[in-house]
Coordinates of C-alpha atoms and ligand atoms in Angstrom, one line a residue:
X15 CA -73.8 4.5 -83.0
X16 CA -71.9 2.0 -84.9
X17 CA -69.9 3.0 -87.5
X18 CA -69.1 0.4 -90.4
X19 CA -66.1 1.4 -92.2
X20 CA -64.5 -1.0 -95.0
X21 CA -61.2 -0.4 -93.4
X22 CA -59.9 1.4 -90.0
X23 CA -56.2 1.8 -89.2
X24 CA -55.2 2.1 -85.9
X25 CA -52.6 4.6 -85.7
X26 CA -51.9 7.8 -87.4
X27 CA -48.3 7.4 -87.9
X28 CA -46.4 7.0 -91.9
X29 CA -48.0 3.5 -91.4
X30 CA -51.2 4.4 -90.7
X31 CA -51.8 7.2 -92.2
X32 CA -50.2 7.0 -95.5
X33 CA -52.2 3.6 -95.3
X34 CA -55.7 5.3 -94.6
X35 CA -54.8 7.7 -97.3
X36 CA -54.4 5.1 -99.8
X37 CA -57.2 3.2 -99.1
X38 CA -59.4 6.1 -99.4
X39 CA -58.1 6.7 -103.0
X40 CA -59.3 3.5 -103.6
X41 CA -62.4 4.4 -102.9
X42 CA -62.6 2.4 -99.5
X43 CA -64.5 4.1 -96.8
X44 CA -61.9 4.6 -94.3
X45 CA -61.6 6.1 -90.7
X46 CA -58.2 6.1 -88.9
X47 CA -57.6 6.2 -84.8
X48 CA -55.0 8.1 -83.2
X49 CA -54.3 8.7 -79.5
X50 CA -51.9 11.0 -80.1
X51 CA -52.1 14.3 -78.4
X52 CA -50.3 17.7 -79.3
X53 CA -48.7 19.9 -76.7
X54 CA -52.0 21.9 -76.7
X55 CA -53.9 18.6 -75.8
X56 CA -55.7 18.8 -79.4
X57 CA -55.3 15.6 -81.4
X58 CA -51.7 15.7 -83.4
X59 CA -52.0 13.3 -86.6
X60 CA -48.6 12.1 -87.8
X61 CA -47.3 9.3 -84.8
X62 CA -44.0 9.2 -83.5
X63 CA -42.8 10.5 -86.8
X64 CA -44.0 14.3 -87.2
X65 CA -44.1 14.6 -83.7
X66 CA -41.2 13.3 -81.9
X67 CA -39.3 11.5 -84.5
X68 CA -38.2 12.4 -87.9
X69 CA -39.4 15.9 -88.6
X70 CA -38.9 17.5 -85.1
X71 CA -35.0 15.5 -84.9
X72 CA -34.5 16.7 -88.6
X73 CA -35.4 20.6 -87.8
X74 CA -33.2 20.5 -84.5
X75 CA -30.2 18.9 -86.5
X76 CA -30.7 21.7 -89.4
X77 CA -30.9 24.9 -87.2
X78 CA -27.9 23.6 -84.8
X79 CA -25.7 22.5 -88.0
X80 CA -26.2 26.0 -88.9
X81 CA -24.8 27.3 -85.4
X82 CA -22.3 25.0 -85.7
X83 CA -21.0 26.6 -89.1
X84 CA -21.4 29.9 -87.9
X85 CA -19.3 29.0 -85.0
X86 CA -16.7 26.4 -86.7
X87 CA -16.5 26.0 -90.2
X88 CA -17.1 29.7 -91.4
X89 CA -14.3 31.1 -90.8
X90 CA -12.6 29.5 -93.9
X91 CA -14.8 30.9 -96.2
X92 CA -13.9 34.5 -94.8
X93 CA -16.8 34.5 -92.9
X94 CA -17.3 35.9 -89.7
X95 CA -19.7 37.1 -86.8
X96 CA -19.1 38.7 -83.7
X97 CA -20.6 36.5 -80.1
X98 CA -23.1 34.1 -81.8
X99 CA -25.6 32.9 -79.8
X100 CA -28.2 30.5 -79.6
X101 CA -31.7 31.3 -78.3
X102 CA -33.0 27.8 -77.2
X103 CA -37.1 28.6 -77.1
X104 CA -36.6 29.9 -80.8
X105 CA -34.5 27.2 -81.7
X106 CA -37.3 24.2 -80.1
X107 CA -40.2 27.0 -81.0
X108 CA -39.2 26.7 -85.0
X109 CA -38.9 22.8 -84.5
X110 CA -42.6 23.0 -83.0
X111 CA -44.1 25.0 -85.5
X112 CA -42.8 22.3 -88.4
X113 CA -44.1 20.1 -86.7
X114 CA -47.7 21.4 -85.8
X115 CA -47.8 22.4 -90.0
X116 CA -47.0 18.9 -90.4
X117 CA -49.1 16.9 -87.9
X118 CA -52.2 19.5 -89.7
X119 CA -51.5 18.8 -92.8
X120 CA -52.4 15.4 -92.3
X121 CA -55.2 16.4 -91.0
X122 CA -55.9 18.7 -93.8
X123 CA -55.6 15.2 -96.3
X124 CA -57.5 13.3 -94.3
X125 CA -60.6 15.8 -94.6
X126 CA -59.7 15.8 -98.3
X127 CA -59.6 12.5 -98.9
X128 CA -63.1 12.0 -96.2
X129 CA -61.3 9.7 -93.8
X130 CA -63.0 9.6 -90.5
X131 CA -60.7 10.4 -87.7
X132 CA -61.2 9.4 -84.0
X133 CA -59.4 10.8 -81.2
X134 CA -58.6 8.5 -78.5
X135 CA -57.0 4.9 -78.2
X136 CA -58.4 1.8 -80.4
X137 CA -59.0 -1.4 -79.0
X138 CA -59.7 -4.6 -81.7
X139 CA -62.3 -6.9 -80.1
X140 CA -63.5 -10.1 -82.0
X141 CA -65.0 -9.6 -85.2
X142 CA -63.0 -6.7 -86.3
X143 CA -65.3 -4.4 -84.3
X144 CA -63.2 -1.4 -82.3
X145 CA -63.6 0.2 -79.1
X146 CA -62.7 3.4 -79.0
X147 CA -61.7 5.2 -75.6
X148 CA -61.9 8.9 -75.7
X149 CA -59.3 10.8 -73.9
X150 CA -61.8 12.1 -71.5
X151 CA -62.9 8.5 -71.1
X152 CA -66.1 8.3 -73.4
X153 CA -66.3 4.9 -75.5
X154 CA -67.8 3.9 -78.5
X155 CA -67.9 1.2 -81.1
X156 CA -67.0 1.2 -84.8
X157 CA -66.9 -2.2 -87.2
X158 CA -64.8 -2.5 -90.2
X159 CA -64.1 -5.2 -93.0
X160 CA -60.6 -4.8 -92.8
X161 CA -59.0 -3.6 -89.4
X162 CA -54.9 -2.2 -89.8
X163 CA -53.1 -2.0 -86.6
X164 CA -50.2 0.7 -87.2
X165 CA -49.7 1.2 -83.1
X166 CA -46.2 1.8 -83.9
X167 CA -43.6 1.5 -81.2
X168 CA -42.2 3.4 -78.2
X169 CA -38.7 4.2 -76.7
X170 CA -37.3 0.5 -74.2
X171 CA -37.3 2.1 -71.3
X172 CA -33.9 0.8 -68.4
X173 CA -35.5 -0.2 -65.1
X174 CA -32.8 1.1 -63.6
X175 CA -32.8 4.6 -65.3
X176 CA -36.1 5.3 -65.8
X177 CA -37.6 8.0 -67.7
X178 CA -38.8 11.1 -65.3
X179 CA -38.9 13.8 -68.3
X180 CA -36.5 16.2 -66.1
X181 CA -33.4 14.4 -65.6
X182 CA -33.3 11.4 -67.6
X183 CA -35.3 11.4 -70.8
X184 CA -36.1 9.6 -74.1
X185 CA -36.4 11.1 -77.6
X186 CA -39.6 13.6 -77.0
X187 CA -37.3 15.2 -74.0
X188 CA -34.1 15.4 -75.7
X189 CA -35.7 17.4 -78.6
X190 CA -37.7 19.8 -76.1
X191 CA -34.7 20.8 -73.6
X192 CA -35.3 24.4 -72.2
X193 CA -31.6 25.3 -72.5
X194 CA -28.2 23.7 -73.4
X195 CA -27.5 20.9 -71.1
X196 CA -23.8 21.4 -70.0
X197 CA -22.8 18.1 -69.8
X198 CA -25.1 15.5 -71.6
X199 CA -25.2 11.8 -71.5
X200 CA -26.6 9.6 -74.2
X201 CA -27.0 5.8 -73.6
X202 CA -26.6 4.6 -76.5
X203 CA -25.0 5.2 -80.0
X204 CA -27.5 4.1 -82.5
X205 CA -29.5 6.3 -84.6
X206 CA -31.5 8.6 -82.2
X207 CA -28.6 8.8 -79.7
X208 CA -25.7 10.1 -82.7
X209 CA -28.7 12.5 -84.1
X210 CA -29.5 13.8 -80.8
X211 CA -26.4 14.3 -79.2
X212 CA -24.9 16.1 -82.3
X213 CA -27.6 19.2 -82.1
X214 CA -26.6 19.2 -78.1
X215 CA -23.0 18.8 -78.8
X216 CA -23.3 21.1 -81.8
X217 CA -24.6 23.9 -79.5
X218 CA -22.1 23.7 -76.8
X219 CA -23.0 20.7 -74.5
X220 CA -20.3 18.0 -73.3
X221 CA -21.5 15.3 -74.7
X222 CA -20.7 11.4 -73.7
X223 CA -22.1 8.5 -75.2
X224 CA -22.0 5.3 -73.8
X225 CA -22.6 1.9 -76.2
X226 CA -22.5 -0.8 -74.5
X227 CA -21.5 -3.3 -77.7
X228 CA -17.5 -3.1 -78.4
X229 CA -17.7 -1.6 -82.1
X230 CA -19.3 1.4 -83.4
X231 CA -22.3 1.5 -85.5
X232 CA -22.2 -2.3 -86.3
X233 CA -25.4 -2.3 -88.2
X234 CA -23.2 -0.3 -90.6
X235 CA -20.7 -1.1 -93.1
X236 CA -17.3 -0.9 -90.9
X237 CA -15.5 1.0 -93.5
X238 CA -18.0 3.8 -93.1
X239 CA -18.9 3.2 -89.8
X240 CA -15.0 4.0 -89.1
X241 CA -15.1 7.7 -90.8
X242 CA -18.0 8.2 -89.1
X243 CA -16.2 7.2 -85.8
X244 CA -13.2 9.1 -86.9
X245 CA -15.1 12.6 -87.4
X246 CA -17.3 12.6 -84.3
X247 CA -14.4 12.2 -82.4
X248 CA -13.2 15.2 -84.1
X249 CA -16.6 17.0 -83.5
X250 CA -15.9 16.2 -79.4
X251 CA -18.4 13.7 -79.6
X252 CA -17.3 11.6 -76.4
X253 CA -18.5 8.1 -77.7
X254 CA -17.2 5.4 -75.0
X255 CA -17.5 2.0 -76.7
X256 CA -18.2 -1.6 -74.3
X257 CA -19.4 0.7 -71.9
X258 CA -22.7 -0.5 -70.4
X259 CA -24.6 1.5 -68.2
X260 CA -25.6 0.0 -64.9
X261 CA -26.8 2.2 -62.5
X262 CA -28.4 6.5 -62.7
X263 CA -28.9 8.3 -60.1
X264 CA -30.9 11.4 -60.1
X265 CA -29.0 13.9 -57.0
X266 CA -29.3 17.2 -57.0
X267 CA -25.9 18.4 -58.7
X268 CA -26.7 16.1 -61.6
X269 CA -26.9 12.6 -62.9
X270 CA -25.1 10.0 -61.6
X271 CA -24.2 7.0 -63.7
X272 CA -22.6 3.9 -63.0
X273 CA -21.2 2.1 -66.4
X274 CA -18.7 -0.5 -66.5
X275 CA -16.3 -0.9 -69.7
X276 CA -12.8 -3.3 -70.0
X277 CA -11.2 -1.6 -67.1
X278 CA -14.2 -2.3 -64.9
X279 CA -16.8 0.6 -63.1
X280 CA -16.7 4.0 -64.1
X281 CA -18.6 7.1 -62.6
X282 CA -19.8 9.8 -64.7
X283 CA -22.1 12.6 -63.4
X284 CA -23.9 14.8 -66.0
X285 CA -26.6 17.1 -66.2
X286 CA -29.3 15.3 -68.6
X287 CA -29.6 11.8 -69.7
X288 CA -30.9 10.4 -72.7
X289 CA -31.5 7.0 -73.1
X290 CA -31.6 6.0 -76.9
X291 CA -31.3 2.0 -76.4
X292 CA -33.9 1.3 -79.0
X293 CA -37.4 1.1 -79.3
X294 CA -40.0 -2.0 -79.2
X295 CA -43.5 -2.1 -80.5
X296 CA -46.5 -0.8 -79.0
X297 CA -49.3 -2.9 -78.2
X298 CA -50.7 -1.6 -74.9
X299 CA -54.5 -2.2 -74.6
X300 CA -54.5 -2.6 -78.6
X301 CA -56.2 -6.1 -78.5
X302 CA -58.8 -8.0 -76.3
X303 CA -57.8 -11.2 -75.2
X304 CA -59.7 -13.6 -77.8
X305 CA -59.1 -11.7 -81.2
X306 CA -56.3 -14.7 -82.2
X307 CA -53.4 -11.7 -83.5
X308 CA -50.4 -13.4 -81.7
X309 CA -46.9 -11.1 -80.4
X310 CA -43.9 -12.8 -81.0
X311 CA -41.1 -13.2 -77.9
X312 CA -40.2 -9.3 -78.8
X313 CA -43.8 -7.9 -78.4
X314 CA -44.2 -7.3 -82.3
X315 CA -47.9 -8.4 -83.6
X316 CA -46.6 -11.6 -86.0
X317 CA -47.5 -11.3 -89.5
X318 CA -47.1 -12.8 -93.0
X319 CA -44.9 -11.3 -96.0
X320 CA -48.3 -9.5 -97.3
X321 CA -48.5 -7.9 -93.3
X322 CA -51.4 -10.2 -92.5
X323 CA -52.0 -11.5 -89.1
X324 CA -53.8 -14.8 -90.0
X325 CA -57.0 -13.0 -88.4
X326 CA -59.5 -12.4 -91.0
X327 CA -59.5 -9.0 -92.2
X328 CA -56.5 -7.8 -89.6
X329 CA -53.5 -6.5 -90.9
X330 CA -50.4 -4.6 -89.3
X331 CA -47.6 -3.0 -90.4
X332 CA -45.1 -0.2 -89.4
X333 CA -42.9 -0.7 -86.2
X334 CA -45.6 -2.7 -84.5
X335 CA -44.3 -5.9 -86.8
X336 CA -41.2 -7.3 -87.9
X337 CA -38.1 -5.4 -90.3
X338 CA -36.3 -2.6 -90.2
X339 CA -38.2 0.5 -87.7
X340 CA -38.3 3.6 -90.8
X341 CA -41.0 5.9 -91.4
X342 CA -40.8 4.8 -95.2
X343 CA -40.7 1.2 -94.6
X344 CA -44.0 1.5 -92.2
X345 CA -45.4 3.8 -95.1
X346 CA -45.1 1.4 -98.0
X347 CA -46.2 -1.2 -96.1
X348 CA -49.0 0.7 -95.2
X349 CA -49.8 1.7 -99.0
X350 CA -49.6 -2.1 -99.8
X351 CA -52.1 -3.3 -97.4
X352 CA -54.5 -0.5 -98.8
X353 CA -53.9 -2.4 -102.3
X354 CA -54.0 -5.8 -101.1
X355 CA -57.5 -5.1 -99.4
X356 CA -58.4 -3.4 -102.4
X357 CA -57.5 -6.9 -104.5
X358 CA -54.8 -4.3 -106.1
X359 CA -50.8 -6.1 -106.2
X360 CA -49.3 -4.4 -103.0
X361 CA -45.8 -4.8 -103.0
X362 CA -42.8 -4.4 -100.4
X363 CA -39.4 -4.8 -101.8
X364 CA -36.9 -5.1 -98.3
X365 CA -33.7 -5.7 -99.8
X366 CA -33.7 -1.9 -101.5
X367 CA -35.1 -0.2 -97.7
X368 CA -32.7 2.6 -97.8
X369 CA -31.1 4.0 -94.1
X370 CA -29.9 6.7 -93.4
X371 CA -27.9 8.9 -90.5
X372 CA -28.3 12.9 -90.4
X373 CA -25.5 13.4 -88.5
X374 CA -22.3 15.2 -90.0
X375 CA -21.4 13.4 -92.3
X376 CA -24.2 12.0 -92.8
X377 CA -24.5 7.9 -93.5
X378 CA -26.3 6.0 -95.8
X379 CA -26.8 2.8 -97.3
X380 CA -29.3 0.1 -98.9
X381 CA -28.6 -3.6 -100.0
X382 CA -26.0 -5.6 -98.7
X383 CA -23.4 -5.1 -96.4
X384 CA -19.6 -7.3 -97.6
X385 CA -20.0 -9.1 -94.6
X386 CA -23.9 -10.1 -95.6
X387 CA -22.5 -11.5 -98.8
X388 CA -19.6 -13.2 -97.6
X389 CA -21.5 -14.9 -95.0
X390 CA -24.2 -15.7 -97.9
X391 CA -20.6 -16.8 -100.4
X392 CA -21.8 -14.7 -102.9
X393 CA -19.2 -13.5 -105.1
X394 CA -18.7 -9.6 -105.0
X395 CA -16.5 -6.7 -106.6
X396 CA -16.2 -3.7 -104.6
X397 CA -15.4 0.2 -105.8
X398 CA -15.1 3.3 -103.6
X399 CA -14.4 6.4 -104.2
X400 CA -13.6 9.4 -101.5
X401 CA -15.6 12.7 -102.0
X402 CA -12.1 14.6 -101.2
X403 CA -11.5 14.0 -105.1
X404 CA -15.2 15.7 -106.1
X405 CA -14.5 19.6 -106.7
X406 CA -18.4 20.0 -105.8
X407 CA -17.2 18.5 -102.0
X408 CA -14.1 20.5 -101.8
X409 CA -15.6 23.1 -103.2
X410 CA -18.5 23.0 -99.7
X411 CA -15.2 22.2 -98.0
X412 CA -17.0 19.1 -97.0
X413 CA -14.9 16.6 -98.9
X414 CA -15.2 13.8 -96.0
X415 CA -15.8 10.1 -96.3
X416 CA -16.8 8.0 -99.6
X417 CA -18.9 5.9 -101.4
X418 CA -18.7 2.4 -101.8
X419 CA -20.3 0.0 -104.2
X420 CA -20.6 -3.8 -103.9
X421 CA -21.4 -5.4 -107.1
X422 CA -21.8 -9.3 -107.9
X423 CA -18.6 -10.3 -109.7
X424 CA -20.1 -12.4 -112.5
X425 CA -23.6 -10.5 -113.4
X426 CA -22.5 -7.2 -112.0
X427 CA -25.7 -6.4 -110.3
X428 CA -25.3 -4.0 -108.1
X429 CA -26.0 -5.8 -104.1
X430 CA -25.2 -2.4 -101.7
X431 CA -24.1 0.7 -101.4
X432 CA -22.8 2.2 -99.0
X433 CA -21.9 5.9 -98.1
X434 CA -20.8 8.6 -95.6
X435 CA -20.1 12.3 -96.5
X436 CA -22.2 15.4 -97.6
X437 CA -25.6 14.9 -98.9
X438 CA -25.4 11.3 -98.8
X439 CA -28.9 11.1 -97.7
X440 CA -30.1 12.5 -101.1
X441 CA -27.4 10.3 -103.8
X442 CA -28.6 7.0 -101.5
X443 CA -32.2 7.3 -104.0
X444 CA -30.2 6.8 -106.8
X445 CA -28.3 3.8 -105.7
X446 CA -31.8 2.6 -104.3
X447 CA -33.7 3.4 -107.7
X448 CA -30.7 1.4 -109.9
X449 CA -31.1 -2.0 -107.2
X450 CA -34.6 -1.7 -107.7
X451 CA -34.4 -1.8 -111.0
X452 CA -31.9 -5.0 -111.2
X453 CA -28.8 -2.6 -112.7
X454 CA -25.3 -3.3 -112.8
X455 CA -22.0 -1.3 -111.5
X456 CA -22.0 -0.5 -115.6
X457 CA -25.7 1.0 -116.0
X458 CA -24.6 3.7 -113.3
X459 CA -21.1 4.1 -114.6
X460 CA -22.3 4.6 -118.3
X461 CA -25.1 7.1 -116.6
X462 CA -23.8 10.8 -117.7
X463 CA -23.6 13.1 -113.7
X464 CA -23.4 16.7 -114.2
X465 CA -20.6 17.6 -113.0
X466 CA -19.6 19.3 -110.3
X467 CA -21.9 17.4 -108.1
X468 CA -21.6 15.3 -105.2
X469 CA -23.5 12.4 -107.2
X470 CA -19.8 12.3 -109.7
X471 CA -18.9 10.4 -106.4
X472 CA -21.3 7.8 -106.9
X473 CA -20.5 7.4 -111.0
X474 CA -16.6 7.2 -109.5
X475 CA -17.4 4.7 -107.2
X476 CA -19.4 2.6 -110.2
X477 CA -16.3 3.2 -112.4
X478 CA -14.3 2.0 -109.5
X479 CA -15.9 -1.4 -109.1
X480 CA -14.3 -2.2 -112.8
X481 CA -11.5 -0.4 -112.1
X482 CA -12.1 2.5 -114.4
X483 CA -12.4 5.1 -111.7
X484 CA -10.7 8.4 -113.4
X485 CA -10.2 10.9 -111.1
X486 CA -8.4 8.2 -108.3
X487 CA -5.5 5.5 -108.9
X488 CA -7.6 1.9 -109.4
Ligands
LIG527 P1 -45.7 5.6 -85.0 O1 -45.1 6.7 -85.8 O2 -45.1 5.2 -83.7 O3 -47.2 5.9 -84.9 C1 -48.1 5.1 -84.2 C2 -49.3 6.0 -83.8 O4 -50.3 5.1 -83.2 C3 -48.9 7.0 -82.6 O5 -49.5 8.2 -82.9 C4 -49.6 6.4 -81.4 O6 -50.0 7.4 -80.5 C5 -50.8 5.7 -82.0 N1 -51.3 4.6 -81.3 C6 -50.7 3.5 -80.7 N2 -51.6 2.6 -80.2 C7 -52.8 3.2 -80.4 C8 -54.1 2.7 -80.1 N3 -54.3 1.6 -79.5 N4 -55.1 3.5 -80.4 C9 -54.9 4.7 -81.1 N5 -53.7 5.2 -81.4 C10 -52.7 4.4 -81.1 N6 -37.4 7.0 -89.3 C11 -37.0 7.3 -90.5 O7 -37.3 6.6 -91.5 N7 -36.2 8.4 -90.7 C12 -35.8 9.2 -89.7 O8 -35.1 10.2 -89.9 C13 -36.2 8.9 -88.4 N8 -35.9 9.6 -87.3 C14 -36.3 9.3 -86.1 C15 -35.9 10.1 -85.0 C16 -36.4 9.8 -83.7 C17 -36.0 10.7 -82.6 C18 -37.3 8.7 -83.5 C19 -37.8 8.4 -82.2 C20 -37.6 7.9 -84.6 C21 -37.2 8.2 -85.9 N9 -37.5 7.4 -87.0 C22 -37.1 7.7 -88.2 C23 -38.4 6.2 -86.8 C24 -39.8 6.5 -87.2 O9 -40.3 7.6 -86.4 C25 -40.7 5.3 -87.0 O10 -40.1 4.2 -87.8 C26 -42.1 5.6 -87.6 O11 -42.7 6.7 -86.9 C27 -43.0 4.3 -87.4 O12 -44.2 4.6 -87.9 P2 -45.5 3.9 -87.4 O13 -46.7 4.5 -88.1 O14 -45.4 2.4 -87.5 O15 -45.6 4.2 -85.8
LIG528 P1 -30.7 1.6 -81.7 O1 -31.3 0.3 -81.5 O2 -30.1 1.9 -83.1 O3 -31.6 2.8 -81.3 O4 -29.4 1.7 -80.8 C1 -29.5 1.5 -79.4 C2 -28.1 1.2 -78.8 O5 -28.1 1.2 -77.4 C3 -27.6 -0.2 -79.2 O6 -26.4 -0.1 -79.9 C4 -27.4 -0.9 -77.9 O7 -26.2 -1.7 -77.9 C5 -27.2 0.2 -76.9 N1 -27.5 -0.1 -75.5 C6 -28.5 -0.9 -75.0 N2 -28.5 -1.0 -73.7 C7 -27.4 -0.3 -73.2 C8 -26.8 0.0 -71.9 N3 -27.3 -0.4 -70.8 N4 -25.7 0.8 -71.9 C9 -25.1 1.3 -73.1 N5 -25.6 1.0 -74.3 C10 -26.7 0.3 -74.4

């Protein structure tokens, strides 16, 4: 049978299918194809995202920051418990029950909105007609008007510490150790490799990170970047900067790796490795040779600025293109191909894309970075303001880090912020939700914060920018 759809996604992730669901609102008849399978071999709907990404990372770092205060930061609240311990199959068990409500519930949407789904990995041939390969090997053939590649991406992979899912291990291991590695390497301190070495480290393991690049979090602003660096060095997070990894060995008493750093090679043996060096897109048998989508030199399916390939009627988004790899980016993009197909006005705004970091503190930012706008000689007032002055902080006894605000010095528009401390991941929306709408230092400063809250430190930092702050010297 061949099924004609007016648009297929390929790809369940928060690309594909937020996409799907969108499109189906629109009233397009929409099936979506995911290879994805659960650990009970049944399809698991939701990518890299709800099942070895976001959601599963975000429930280990919750239940191990909560070991962590028991064991750390309790005490100066008069709190106290005798021996705690961590049970690691109920710690990875809750993580896996998030995630399999999660990864159904997009099933459950999909049924309610009556998008098809397949099970089994999509293929675009000319045409925009897709094989389909079932995981027991069974093929068939479905047509569409509009095809959406949303294939996503998949941890790089060093040829010379390969992944063996024991030993040395990418993101879907490090969330689904049996017990607390006693000494844990990470390569690499970007996102993943911070976020997962914290629950590890948080629960008792030695953990060492290597970076191979000479400053810390440079995709960061340094100001930030540097509490950041200052407090998971107080957390006994071992994070060895210039030191590349050459060399891991898997023996039989542990790990061995071979890095060099300024002083030349250094040996460090540990129990498990994770290797967090990034992750490139995925386009493994997603295209026969004459459909005319073209990779660019990094392996990412090339697109327009509306996520068109230049193939009529085939569109991709999400990690599998250009910009920033974020579950939210690949999901708007996603929405605004549904609309575009649709002959709706999709829209991606890039320069509001907030990040964020869910370590302790936790790190976020959107817009531009000082660096961005001096290289772009844009003029620009900055304010800060530390969260050690906000009662609500002090009062969590998490007054650590600040916020700071980069506005344009003649119209005042507000061009980035920039934060690390407590619930930063929440105040970022704000920030985002002011850029987005064009407003100035002065909207958010005249903007009344309850008070005590951790968002006074964002109405601080606005006040700052016109040196106005009032609970800091300007
Ligand atoms: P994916 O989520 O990778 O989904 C692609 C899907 O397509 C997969 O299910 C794959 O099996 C399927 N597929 C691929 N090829 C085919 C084919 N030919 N046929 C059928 N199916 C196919 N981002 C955030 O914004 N916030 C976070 O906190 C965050 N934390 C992360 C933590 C970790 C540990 C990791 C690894 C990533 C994290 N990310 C986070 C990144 C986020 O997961 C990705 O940006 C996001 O999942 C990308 O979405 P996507 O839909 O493009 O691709
Ligand atoms: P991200 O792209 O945010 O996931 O971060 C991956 C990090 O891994 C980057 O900061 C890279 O510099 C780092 N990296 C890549 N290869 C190596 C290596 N061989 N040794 C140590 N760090 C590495």
């Amino acid at each position: 049978m061949n099924d004609k759809f007016d648009v297929i996604f390929i790809g369940a992730g928060p690309a594909g299918y937020v996409g799907a669901i969108r499109a189906a609102q629109l009233g397009l008849k929409t099936a979506c194809i995911d290879a994805f399978a659960g650990k009970d071999g049944k399809q698991a709907l939701g990518g890299t995202c709800l099942n070895v990404g976001c959601i599963p990372s975000k429930a280990l770092l919750d239940s191990s920051r909560q070991f962590h205060n028991l064991t750390s930061h309790f005490d100066v609240h008069g709190i106290s418990a005798d021996n705690p311990r961590i049970d690691v199959p109920t710690f990875v068990g809750r993580k896996d029950k998030i995630v399999k409500q999660f990864t159904g519930g997009v099933a459950t949407l999909f049924k309610a909105n009556k998008i098809t789904p397949y099970f089994g990995t999509g293929k675009l041939l000319k045409g925009n007609q897709v094989e389909i390969t079932g995981n027991d090997g069974s093929k068939q053939t479905i047509s569409a008007t509009n095809v959406v590649l949303a294939s996503g991406s998949v941890p790089i992979e060093l040829p010379f510490a390969k992944f063996d899912g024991k030993a040395i291990v990418d993101n879907a291991g490090a969330l689904d150790f049996t017990e607390v590695p006693k000494r844990l390497g990470v390569i690499g301190a970007g996102v993943i490799g911070l976020e997962l070495g914290s629950v590890w480290k948080r629960l008792g393991s030695d953990v060492t990170i290597l970076e191979a690049l000479p400053d810390f979090l440079g995709v960061a602003d340094p100001d930030i970047a540097k509490v950041a660096q200052r407090e998971f060095k107080k957390q006994g997070l071992d994070i060895k900067l210039g030191a590349k990894l050459g060399k891991a060995e898997v023996k039989k008493d542990g790990v061995h790796l071979t890095y060099s750093d300024k002083d030349g090679e250094q040996k460090l043996v540990v129990d498990k490795l994770l290797v967090a060096v990034g992750r490139r897109a995925y386009t493994a048998g997603l295209l026969a040779d004459d459909t005319g989508v073209k990779l660019d030199e990094r392996g990412r399916i090339v697109v327009d600025e509306h996520c068109h390939t230049g193939v009529d009627g085939v569109w991709a988004i999400g990690d599998a293109v250009r910009g920033p790899m974020l579950a939210h980016k690949g999901s708007e993009e996603g929405v605004a191909v549904a609309e575009w197909i649709a002959g709706k006005a999709g829209h991606v705004n890039f320069d509001t894309i907030p990040w964020v970091i869910y370590t302790e503190p936790e790190i976020a930012w959107a817009g531009k970075t000082e660096k961005e706008l001096k290289d772009a000689a844009i003029p620009y007032r900055v304010g800060s303001f530390p969260f050690a002055a906000i009662g609500r902080a002090v009062a969590m006894n998490e007054a650590v880090g600040q916020v700071k605000m980069l506005a344009h010095a003649e119209t005042d528009r507000i061009l980035g912020v920039h934060m690390v401390g407590p619930g930063v991941s929440e105040l970022i929306a704000e920030c985002v939700v002011a850029m987005e709408f064009k407003g100035s230092s002065e909207d958010l400063a005249r903007i009344v914060h309850a008070h005590p809250t951790l968002s006074e430190a964002v109405h601080e930092a606005a006040l700052s920018v016109d040196k106005r702050a009032i609970h800091k010297g300007n």
